[in-house]
XYZ file of C-alpha atoms in Angstrom:
688
model
C 20.196 -9.419 -22.824
C 19.334 -9.022 -19.171
C 20.705 -5.759 -17.726
C 23.756 -6.431 -15.612
C 24.011 -10.111 -16.608
C 27.018 -11.878 -18.147
C 25.310 -15.242 -18.357
C 24.014 -14.988 -21.908
C 27.596 -15.338 -23.138
C 28.146 -18.701 -21.412
C 27.706 -21.669 -23.784
C 24.808 -23.887 -22.787
C 27.002 -26.973 -23.170
C 29.342 -25.642 -20.489
C 26.428 -24.978 -18.162
C 24.932 -28.417 -18.621
C 28.304 -30.061 -18.026
C 28.117 -28.747 -14.469
C 24.622 -30.054 -13.883
C 24.907 -32.945 -11.463
C 26.793 -33.737 -8.301
C 27.212 -37.309 -7.125
C 28.202 -39.091 -3.969
C 31.813 -39.843 -3.209
C 33.538 -42.437 -5.371
C 33.509 -44.831 -2.419
C 29.723 -45.114 -2.400
C 28.374 -48.417 -3.721
C 26.571 -48.164 -7.050
C 22.798 -48.092 -7.360
C 20.943 -50.906 -9.036
C 20.765 -50.682 -12.805
C 17.803 -48.868 -14.313
C 14.880 -51.070 -15.125
C 11.835 -51.372 -17.344
C 13.876 -50.267 -20.352
C 13.887 -46.600 -19.376
C 17.342 -45.023 -19.153
C 15.908 -41.986 -17.335
C 14.866 -42.938 -13.832
C 15.040 -41.431 -10.371
C 14.375 -43.519 -7.273
C 15.364 -44.199 -3.656
C 17.515 -47.177 -2.656
C 19.821 -48.021 0.248
C 19.168 -44.678 1.954
C 20.267 -42.639 -1.030
C 18.831 -41.075 -4.152
C 19.591 -42.850 -7.415
C 19.529 -41.201 -10.807
C 19.995 -43.394 -13.850
C 21.764 -46.035 -11.771
C 24.175 -43.599 -10.065
C 23.985 -42.288 -6.456
C 22.881 -38.669 -6.493
C 23.284 -35.902 -3.929
C 20.702 -33.120 -4.057
C 22.238 -29.702 -3.555
C 19.268 -27.538 -4.275
C 17.585 -24.261 -3.534
C 14.086 -22.825 -3.430
C 13.418 -20.204 -6.083
C 9.793 -19.316 -6.759
C 8.788 -18.311 -10.291
C 5.876 -16.209 -9.007
C 8.221 -13.960 -6.995
C 10.440 -13.083 -9.978
C 9.455 -11.235 -13.157
C 9.749 -13.727 -16.058
C 12.439 -11.686 -17.799
C 14.703 -12.438 -14.830
C 14.035 -16.155 -14.475
C 17.106 -17.041 -16.521
C 19.398 -14.623 -14.712
C 18.368 -15.832 -11.267
C 18.628 -19.497 -12.255
C 22.112 -18.946 -13.602
C 23.152 -17.252 -10.383
C 21.911 -20.384 -8.628
C 23.973 -22.441 -11.083
C 27.073 -20.427 -10.250
C 26.361 -21.018 -6.555
C 26.717 -24.724 -7.289
C 23.101 -25.879 -7.118
C 21.924 -28.827 -9.196
C 18.229 -28.764 -8.230
C 15.573 -26.059 -8.006
C 12.590 -26.455 -5.710
C 9.476 -24.341 -6.143
C 5.991 -24.089 -4.736
C 2.909 -23.974 -6.937
C 0.453 -21.446 -5.434
C -3.084 -22.406 -6.347
C -4.296 -18.812 -5.947
C -2.326 -17.311 -8.843
C -3.373 -20.106 -11.191
C -7.094 -20.138 -10.328
C -7.840 -16.574 -9.152
C -11.544 -17.143 -9.819
C -13.361 -20.487 -9.805
C -12.489 -22.419 -12.984
C -10.753 -19.345 -14.467
C -7.189 -20.592 -14.902
C -4.008 -18.638 -15.565
C -0.700 -20.071 -16.744
C 0.680 -16.999 -18.496
C 3.350 -14.440 -17.687
C 4.588 -14.733 -14.132
C 2.248 -17.726 -13.722
C 3.775 -19.691 -16.625
C 4.923 -22.647 -14.553
C 5.672 -24.872 -17.540
C 7.932 -22.247 -19.131
C 9.836 -21.846 -15.862
C 10.368 -25.598 -15.536
C 11.433 -25.917 -19.166
C 13.911 -23.078 -18.757
C 15.396 -24.686 -15.650
C 15.674 -27.933 -17.614
C 17.519 -26.206 -20.473
C 19.981 -24.804 -17.938
C 20.681 -28.269 -16.543
C 18.649 -28.231 -13.316
C 16.461 -30.914 -11.838
C 13.178 -29.822 -10.248
C 11.494 -30.660 -6.954
C 7.909 -29.442 -7.309
C 5.823 -28.564 -4.263
C 2.327 -28.973 -5.698
C 0.297 -28.151 -2.589
C -2.618 -27.719 -2.501
C -1.375 -25.881 0.610
C 2.108 -24.369 0.407
C 2.587 -21.918 3.348
C 5.564 -19.982 1.925
C 4.644 -16.640 3.571
C 2.116 -16.401 0.725
C -1.468 -15.210 1.138
C -3.656 -17.968 2.652
C -0.827 -20.454 2.177
C -1.481 -20.454 -1.570
C -5.187 -21.258 -1.329
C -7.467 -19.118 -3.519
C -9.286 -16.553 -1.386
C -12.603 -17.477 -2.988
C -12.512 -20.716 -0.987
C -13.420 -18.519 1.993
C -16.623 -17.339 0.299
C -18.112 -20.831 0.149
C -20.946 -21.635 2.547
C -21.051 -23.656 4.666
C -17.444 -22.857 5.491
C -14.852 -25.305 4.185
C -12.541 -27.144 6.523
C -9.267 -26.476 4.764
C -6.497 -29.093 4.809
C -8.859 -31.908 5.736
C -11.048 -34.677 4.359
C -13.945 -32.225 4.003
C -15.686 -33.569 0.896
C -16.354 -30.177 -0.694
C -12.777 -29.090 -0.147
C -11.451 -32.348 -1.629
C -13.662 -31.982 -4.685
C -12.140 -28.558 -5.350
C -8.624 -29.926 -4.857
C -9.402 -32.741 -7.283
C -10.675 -30.243 -9.848
C -7.555 -28.077 -9.446
C -5.098 -30.953 -9.614
C -7.047 -32.264 -12.585
C -5.852 -29.142 -14.397
C -2.362 -28.848 -12.881
C -1.024 -32.390 -12.832
C -1.672 -33.270 -16.503
C 0.479 -30.235 -17.355
C 3.206 -31.631 -15.108
C 3.236 -35.238 -16.342
C 5.247 -34.611 -19.553
C 7.829 -32.771 -17.432
C 8.568 -35.711 -15.125
C 12.113 -37.034 -15.232
C 11.117 -40.466 -16.554
C 9.237 -38.708 -19.365
C 12.243 -36.659 -20.449
C 11.678 -33.653 -18.196
C 13.491 -32.376 -15.085
C 10.972 -33.113 -12.287
C 12.418 -35.781 -10.004
C 10.103 -35.424 -6.987
C 6.710 -33.921 -6.177
C 5.724 -32.823 -2.692
C 2.177 -33.296 -1.413
C 0.889 -30.748 1.100
C 3.485 -28.942 3.238
C 4.435 -29.313 6.896
C 1.074 -30.901 7.577
C 2.367 -32.439 10.792
C 2.470 -28.955 12.318
C -1.209 -28.462 11.542
C -3.304 -31.616 11.839
C -3.492 -35.396 11.991
C -5.960 -36.337 9.243
C -4.045 -39.168 7.569
C -7.005 -39.898 5.304
C -6.498 -36.456 3.777
C -2.796 -37.019 3.110
C -3.424 -40.488 1.742
C -6.082 -39.073 -0.576
C -3.593 -36.540 -1.950
C -0.962 -39.231 -2.547
C -3.446 -41.476 -4.387
C -4.697 -38.527 -6.447
C -1.148 -37.572 -7.444
C -0.327 -41.125 -8.519
C -3.575 -41.401 -10.446
C -2.434 -38.471 -12.603
C 1.320 -39.006 -12.603
C 1.897 -42.737 -12.308
C 3.531 -44.996 -9.747
C 7.201 -44.459 -10.651
C 7.285 -40.909 -9.382
C 8.947 -40.123 -6.033
C 6.379 -38.326 -3.877
C 7.540 -36.645 -0.692
C 6.325 -34.757 2.354
C 8.194 -32.118 4.343
C 7.869 -31.683 8.103
C 9.893 -30.392 11.000
C 12.425 -32.901 12.282
C 10.515 -33.987 15.375
C 8.476 -37.013 16.383
C 5.252 -35.064 16.844
C 5.309 -33.428 13.423
C 6.475 -36.529 11.559
C 3.931 -38.749 13.297
C 1.178 -36.522 11.913
C 2.740 -35.587 8.594
C 4.514 -38.695 7.238
C 2.667 -41.335 5.179
C 5.232 -44.056 4.370
C 2.383 -46.555 4.040
C 1.535 -44.781 0.761
C 5.108 -45.102 -0.469
C 5.681 -41.388 0.172
C 9.177 -40.383 1.208
C 9.375 -38.185 4.340
C 11.876 -35.309 4.184
C 12.606 -32.952 7.066
C 13.377 -29.264 7.498
C 15.488 -27.470 10.083
C 17.594 -24.385 10.698
C 21.337 -23.906 10.668
C 21.832 -24.374 14.410
C 20.007 -27.715 14.536
C 21.897 -30.987 14.867
C 21.530 -32.401 11.371
C 22.661 -35.895 12.359
C 19.958 -36.111 15.023
C 17.382 -34.744 12.600
C 18.226 -37.393 10.009
C 18.060 -40.171 12.630
C 14.530 -39.038 13.504
C 13.701 -38.886 9.796
C 14.669 -42.564 9.394
C 11.988 -43.618 11.863
C 9.288 -42.339 9.496
C 10.515 -43.926 6.279
C 10.665 -47.581 5.376
C 14.016 -49.308 6.015
C 16.708 -48.260 3.516
C 14.289 -45.699 2.063
C 15.503 -42.657 4.008
C 18.230 -40.699 2.236
C 19.084 -37.793 4.546
C 17.477 -34.663 3.100
C 16.694 -31.272 4.563
C 14.177 -30.071 2.005
C 14.119 -26.673 3.724
C 17.570 -25.797 5.009
C 17.052 -22.257 6.234
C 19.603 -19.792 4.889
C 17.733 -16.915 6.524
C 14.300 -16.121 7.876
C 11.174 -14.086 7.217
C 10.523 -10.600 8.573
C 7.223 -9.008 9.579
C 6.358 -5.327 9.474
C 7.562 -3.629 12.644
C 10.357 -6.117 13.336
C 14.093 -5.853 12.977
C 15.305 -7.331 9.728
C 15.976 -11.060 10.175
C 19.507 -12.139 9.289
C 21.688 -15.207 9.811
C 25.450 -15.487 9.915
C 27.104 -16.426 6.612
C 29.916 -18.505 8.088
C 27.717 -20.536 10.416
C 25.194 -21.150 7.623
C 27.953 -22.439 5.350
C 29.434 -24.600 8.134
C 26.041 -26.167 8.832
C 25.577 -26.942 5.137
C 29.017 -28.538 4.947
C 28.151 -30.714 7.919
C 25.311 -32.172 5.839
C 27.098 -32.488 2.512
C 30.281 -33.968 3.958
C 28.241 -36.901 5.296
C 26.594 -37.611 1.933
C 23.424 -35.781 2.984
C 21.301 -33.651 0.695
C 19.944 -30.166 1.284
C 17.703 -27.603 -0.367
C 18.490 -24.015 0.585
C 15.391 -22.142 1.712
C 15.740 -19.691 0.163
C 18.391 -19.663 -2.575
C 16.670 -16.551 -3.914
C 13.611 -15.140 -2.195
C 12.416 -12.486 -4.620
C 9.452 -10.186 -4.007
C 5.848 -10.487 -2.848
C 4.535 -8.349 -5.686
C 0.943 -7.199 -5.585
C -1.025 -8.036 -2.460
C 0.101 -11.640 -1.988
C 2.321 -11.420 1.078
C 1.078 -13.600 3.926
C 0.958 -13.242 7.697
C 1.349 -15.146 10.943
C -0.360 -15.187 14.321
C 0.584 -16.501 17.720
C -0.259 -20.175 18.123
C -3.158 -19.449 20.494
C -4.178 -15.892 19.639
C -5.420 -14.955 16.181
C -5.417 -11.269 17.134
C -1.616 -11.390 17.590
C -1.324 -10.761 13.876
C 1.994 -10.176 12.087
C 1.883 -9.381 8.354
C 4.912 -10.076 6.157
C 6.964 -7.536 4.258
C 6.677 -6.972 0.520
C 10.330 -7.948 0.208
C 10.975 -11.676 0.424
C 14.731 -11.228 0.491
C 14.892 -13.782 3.348
C 18.574 -12.982 3.826
C 19.142 -15.523 1.054
C 22.492 -15.802 -0.774
C 20.921 -14.342 -3.928
C 19.362 -11.115 -2.713
C 15.915 -9.811 -3.629
C 17.278 -7.947 -6.666
C 19.761 -10.672 -7.671
C 22.898 -9.383 -5.946
C 25.458 -12.088 -5.125
C 28.338 -9.908 -3.975
C 27.691 -10.730 -0.343
C 29.344 -12.959 2.299
C 26.591 -15.585 2.388
C 26.717 -16.324 -1.345
C 30.513 -16.490 -1.250
C 30.663 -18.721 1.814
C 28.039 -21.154 0.539
C 29.717 -21.266 -2.873
C 33.042 -22.030 -1.220
C 31.501 -25.030 0.541
C 29.433 -26.328 -2.370
C 32.286 -26.278 -4.872
C 34.068 -28.935 -2.771
C 31.285 -31.395 -3.650
C 30.867 -30.447 -7.294
C 31.663 -33.004 -9.985
C 32.891 -30.227 -12.289
C 34.236 -26.684 -11.909
C 31.620 -24.071 -11.078
C 30.743 -21.375 -13.612
C 32.568 -18.116 -13.048
C 31.378 -15.748 -10.334
C 28.382 -13.729 -11.555
C 28.604 -10.040 -12.330
C 26.954 -7.431 -10.165
C 23.425 -6.297 -10.905
C 23.253 -2.904 -12.582
C 20.971 -0.504 -10.722
C 20.064 3.121 -11.242
C 19.081 6.022 -9.003
C 16.602 7.959 -11.140
C 16.309 10.592 -8.434
C 13.468 12.587 -6.962
C 10.011 12.558 -8.557
C 7.289 15.007 -7.613
C 3.811 13.511 -7.240
C 0.561 15.383 -7.629
C -2.499 14.595 -5.589
C -5.283 13.464 -7.876
C -8.222 12.962 -5.530
C -9.149 11.369 -2.255
C -11.078 8.162 -1.815
C -14.197 10.056 -0.762
C -13.975 12.688 -3.489
C -14.175 10.005 -6.162
C -15.693 6.988 -4.465
C -17.649 6.105 -7.603
C -14.330 5.788 -9.454
C -12.851 3.515 -6.799
C -15.969 1.389 -6.429
C -18.341 0.369 -9.192
C -21.858 1.021 -7.839
C -23.046 -2.261 -9.353
C -20.639 -4.087 -7.039
C -21.964 -2.452 -3.854
C -23.528 -4.990 -1.504
C -26.251 -4.154 1.019
C -26.884 -6.196 4.133
C -28.385 -5.750 7.599
C -25.023 -6.702 9.133
C -21.453 -6.271 7.881
C -20.245 -9.185 5.764
C -16.686 -10.408 5.110
C -14.826 -9.122 2.078
C -14.835 -12.557 0.474
C -18.641 -12.742 0.675
C -18.800 -9.453 -1.223
C -16.423 -10.765 -3.904
C -13.515 -8.621 -2.687
C -10.593 -11.000 -2.397
C -7.707 -8.552 -1.939
C -7.088 -4.964 -0.933
C -9.753 -2.776 0.642
C -13.470 -2.506 1.313
C -15.398 0.528 2.528
C -18.251 -0.164 4.939
C -20.979 2.465 5.295
C -23.890 2.859 7.716
C -25.815 5.580 9.573
C -26.785 6.290 13.133
C -28.765 8.923 14.969
C -26.694 11.732 16.424
C -26.809 12.542 20.110
C -25.487 15.488 22.084
C -21.844 15.087 22.993
C -19.274 12.540 21.909
C -20.092 8.957 20.906
C -18.036 5.773 20.883
C -17.484 3.211 18.118
C -16.286 -0.328 18.790
C -15.728 -3.357 16.553
C -14.851 -6.540 18.381
C -13.382 -8.353 15.372
C -11.643 -6.595 12.531
C -9.342 -8.177 9.935
C -7.017 -6.422 9.608
C -6.922 -2.642 9.913
C -9.775 -0.123 9.853
C -9.740 3.634 9.358
C -12.906 5.227 10.724
C -14.514 8.409 9.370
C -17.783 10.235 10.077
C -19.801 12.795 8.156
C -23.188 14.411 8.243
C -25.561 12.205 6.260
C -27.059 15.102 4.339
C -24.939 17.196 2.032
C -21.350 16.743 0.855
C -19.694 13.528 2.100
C -16.464 14.009 0.158
C -14.542 15.309 3.169
C -15.500 13.169 6.186
C -13.811 13.641 9.523
C -11.148 11.144 10.489
C -11.873 9.468 13.842
C -9.097 6.940 14.287
C -7.732 3.486 13.512
C -8.811 0.077 14.826
C -6.241 -2.671 14.362
C -6.610 -6.414 14.674
C -3.536 -6.590 16.899
C -4.436 -3.550 19.002
C -8.186 -3.502 19.514
C -8.910 -2.859 23.183
C -10.612 0.521 23.584
C -13.507 1.997 21.596
C -12.890 5.059 19.447
C -14.282 8.368 20.569
C -16.370 10.151 17.918
C -16.628 13.932 18.295
C -19.969 15.722 18.147
C -20.486 17.069 14.629
C -23.617 19.183 15.181
C -25.309 17.764 12.097
C -28.937 18.550 11.292
C -29.355 14.910 10.261
C -28.002 11.448 10.991
C -24.309 10.611 11.022
C -22.780 8.520 8.234
C -20.102 6.153 9.477
C -17.417 5.077 7.007
C -15.023 2.256 7.877
C -12.241 1.540 5.373
C -10.868 -1.950 6.075
C -7.544 -3.119 4.703
C -6.708 -6.769 4.089
C -2.999 -6.814 4.961
C -2.413 -10.433 3.959
C -4.041 -13.676 5.031
C -2.518 -15.974 7.610
C -0.482 -18.659 5.841
C 0.541 -20.924 8.727
C -1.072 -22.439 11.816
C -4.568 -23.142 13.027
C -5.941 -19.675 12.186
C -5.426 -20.086 8.463
C -9.172 -19.700 7.790
C -8.629 -15.961 7.736
C -11.576 -14.044 6.347
C -11.116 -10.307 5.976
C -13.180 -7.241 6.747
C -15.581 -6.566 9.613
C -16.319 -9.957 11.176
C -18.581 -8.837 14.025
C -21.261 -6.299 14.745
C -20.386 -2.610 14.996
C -21.460 -0.831 18.159
C -22.111 2.902 18.500
C -22.748 3.823 22.123
C -23.356 0.120 22.786
C -26.109 -0.064 20.162
C -25.686 -2.370 17.154
C -25.708 -0.657 13.772
C -27.620 -2.189 10.872
C -28.390 -1.435 7.218
C -24.861 -1.618 5.863
C -23.452 -0.888 2.433
C -20.194 -2.555 1.422
C -18.183 -0.847 -1.345
C -15.354 -3.022 -2.776
C -12.399 -0.794 -3.679
C -11.289 -2.053 -7.072
C -8.606 -0.050 -8.793
C -9.454 -1.409 -12.228
C -12.467 0.908 -12.296
C -10.248 3.990 -12.379
C -8.816 3.811 -15.900
C -5.969 5.093 -18.025
C -3.441 6.342 -15.496
C -0.810 4.413 -17.373
C -0.382 3.618 -21.014
C 1.114 0.180 -20.898
C -0.430 -3.215 -20.398
C 2.073 -4.994 -18.222
C -0.670 -6.687 -16.268
C -1.168 -8.967 -19.250
C 2.361 -10.229 -18.638
C 2.036 -10.437 -14.865
C -1.505 -11.680 -14.193
C -2.631 -10.970 -10.655
C -6.161 -10.644 -9.276
C -8.191 -7.896 -10.849
C -8.224 -5.838 -7.649
C -4.525 -5.187 -8.051
C -4.663 -3.407 -11.375
C -4.900 0.319 -11.682
C -5.886 2.356 -14.691
C -7.915 5.541 -15.171
C -11.129 5.639 -17.094
C -11.270 8.028 -19.978
C -13.830 10.765 -19.719
C -13.193 11.867 -16.149
C -10.430 14.405 -16.760
C -12.751 17.387 -16.440
C -14.286 16.057 -13.249
C -10.852 15.437 -11.752
C -9.758 18.931 -12.726
C -12.812 20.443 -11.088
C -11.998 18.666 -7.820
C -8.479 20.033 -7.518
C -9.501 23.220 -5.758
C -10.697 21.159 -2.786
C -7.359 19.527 -2.075
C -6.103 22.285 0.182
C -9.060 21.687 2.482
C -8.894 17.904 2.432
C -7.871 16.241 5.696
C -4.267 15.075 5.493
C -5.107 11.628 6.862
C -7.706 10.799 4.226
C -6.748 8.026 1.733
C -5.859 9.501 -1.646
C -4.228 8.798 -4.986
C -1.008 10.522 -6.028
C 0.556 10.373 -9.465
C 3.901 11.323 -10.944
C 5.947 10.773 -14.089
C 9.614 10.208 -14.796
C 11.470 9.791 -18.056
C 14.120 7.289 -19.084
C 15.884 8.531 -22.182
C 17.329 5.320 -23.614
C 16.987 1.566 -23.328
C 20.540 1.420 -21.964
C 19.263 3.327 -18.924
C 16.570 0.756 -18.148
C 17.927 -0.698 -14.933
C 16.652 -2.037 -11.646
C 15.800 0.628 -9.119
C 14.163 1.122 -5.723
C 11.567 3.626 -4.606
C 12.250 5.169 -1.218
C 9.047 5.928 0.686
C 10.742 7.598 3.635
C 8.410 10.354 4.812
C 5.273 8.622 3.545
C 3.066 6.502 5.780
C 1.266 3.453 4.407
C -0.162 2.282 1.130
C 0.418 0.496 -2.144
C 2.296 1.588 -5.259
C 1.998 0.980 -8.992
C 4.687 1.527 -11.624
C 3.407 1.494 -15.194
C 0.265 -0.307 -14.036
C 2.198 -2.997 -12.142
C 1.513 -3.364 -8.428
C 4.978 -3.441 -6.851
C 3.528 -4.036 -3.376
C 2.758 -2.502 -0.004
C 4.841 0.188 1.682
C 4.765 1.083 5.387
C 7.943 2.967 6.305
C 6.131 4.418 9.310
C 6.768 1.092 11.079
C 9.519 -0.397 8.864
C 11.870 -2.055 8.521
C 11.349 -1.946 4.755
C 11.561 1.598 3.423
C 12.024 0.910 -0.300
C 10.168 -1.137 -2.883
C 12.035 -2.995 -5.607
C 11.296 -2.035 -9.228
C 12.722 -4.560 -11.738
C 13.926 -3.033 -14.994
C 11.453 -5.014 -17.182
C 8.589 -3.055 -15.584
C 10.101 0.189 -16.882
C 10.063 1.537 -20.404
C 11.966 4.026 -22.510
C 10.292 7.419 -22.400
C 7.606 8.347 -19.892
C 6.932 6.107 -16.902
C 4.052 6.515 -14.475
C 4.047 6.048 -10.707
C 0.762 5.937 -8.793
C 0.522 5.737 -5.012
C -2.543 4.993 -2.928
C -1.576 6.593 0.394
C -3.856 5.601 3.264
C -2.892 8.297 5.722
C -0.880 11.452 5.144
C 1.441 12.127 2.245
C 4.991 13.296 2.625
C 4.732 17.092 2.938
C 6.538 17.823 -0.323
C 4.820 14.944 -2.185
C 8.117 13.544 -3.462
C 9.575 10.077 -3.675
C 13.162 9.170 -4.437
C 14.344 6.480 -6.861
C 17.536 5.087 -5.311
C 20.051 2.456 -6.380
C 19.951 0.147 -3.339
C 17.378 -1.166 -0.848
C 16.959 0.739 2.422
C 15.909 -0.777 5.726
C 16.964 2.109 7.932
C 14.756 5.183 7.504
C 12.781 4.399 10.670
C 15.144 2.323 12.791
C 14.071 4.179 15.932
C 10.507 2.966 15.476
C 11.279 -0.748 15.163
C 10.591 -3.194 17.910
C 11.123 -6.879 18.381
C 8.005 -9.004 18.637
């Protein structure tokens, strides 16, 4: 039984009886099904036809990889109670092939199980197979290892090497999908190729290749579709009707839907253009440092009704946004300035009707439900119950050690890369998280300056005397991709030897949209000290899996993410860690460090969703029971809490580990609260 859910008590037969909505009784019938198959989905006379009956898609995006698997059923049933008959989801290549030819379809990546569950609950599926998805997801869903290939790939193009990798990936993915197609007894009625390509390029050969490849694996009966903004420029570049691919459009709630659908018709064959907004925006994304994006519930519902009342179809983006667990949140840049970088929040709430933690007791859910029920062929399921949450209270964390005190624990020496010049993270095999760059230079009298012309994304700079103890280097400052104008001033240290320069670079999420999507991370230029170029670099990938046994449970087996996102503590280092504790009072407060705390949950009935408030902390990532719940940055906001789903917790002792990049909260405490908080630093927010 899912905590806080009433849905398990609803008979499946009752749920399935509410499955499909159809056009008004005055609509002319579709042609009879053909080829002896009673299960068919096709397009005819500017409408969708399902088994010979006109069909109106009232759908919503809900991404399996942003929801812990234990909550898939609960969230789908909340979508059912909203009145949806179709679920649309992306397929991010990067969670399924995190390393070349190393495939994952387990746990949170179990796409087939998610589709089968949706089918059992009476949904149809629109599958967005990529290979590019956007979705505010790291690198638009592309695996980061694509950026390590030399010569550099031209993503989203007819580049032969790129296409060969797409063909290999789809050769694994699409055979898994074929048995789940509607005509084969499954729920998948449509498959999208690429995503909003018309906003990116004009390589029709590339799009045509994808369409042919999809049909080679899935057959000719399947409805393929593209999605682009409802404008001539984007549809000219993104639509491929000559391949028999249906062109859908996307737009926001204040757009004129009738005008959008008239433009859509121009890019489909005659009588092959049922009006569909395949991304009807119920909200919007938010970047760090921005005010939380919201849209009005009443106007959103009115805009949806304007579509449905005219026999149009719509897919709510998002119906339920979920969470960018781990280090997978994406980023955006300005259209003509890659340094104008805006990383996305960990929360992907999106101001959707079903909130990040499943709450539906909000005006948007109620208003949309009120509209949708008018077009339902059967009564809606009863209104869902509220999600049970718990405030577990304040937990005291203890500082374990700093990055520099235990560098060999954070970075396996066998993974260190040496090079005359700095190299990107991807070239060093570090696909997510952090990398520490190290070099030396000769000291001079007086202050020096350090400058890096191209950094992706954020660098913390430290210096130390090269001889002797380097475990407590001096913090110099921060260089940021979006604020990189003046060199840093390095104070004179008075060392009897050279100076060691440490630069800790954080990958804050790869660009997922626009022309700067080829977004390598790390130091991407030379490093200048007093206008002289430094050489002889060491690159230390920071991989938390080399610090073992901080937590006893193996949840990462259930939620497979890249190896850099795990954390555990190796046995055998307890004495060493204990011996280091006396240094903590002297350690600089702005040095990256690990903090650990424990909290107990006495009974399984107390296992409920919760939120960790990081108010008073600065910036970092957090792990609960070995599960990376995401990035925190309350210093800039607006997100001040991270969502902790109940299935991550366990009866008895639970472990929280924080990697704080700057300074810890003075009392080293965090607070488990019962609701999300976007207000602890409202005075620091700014609109971009």
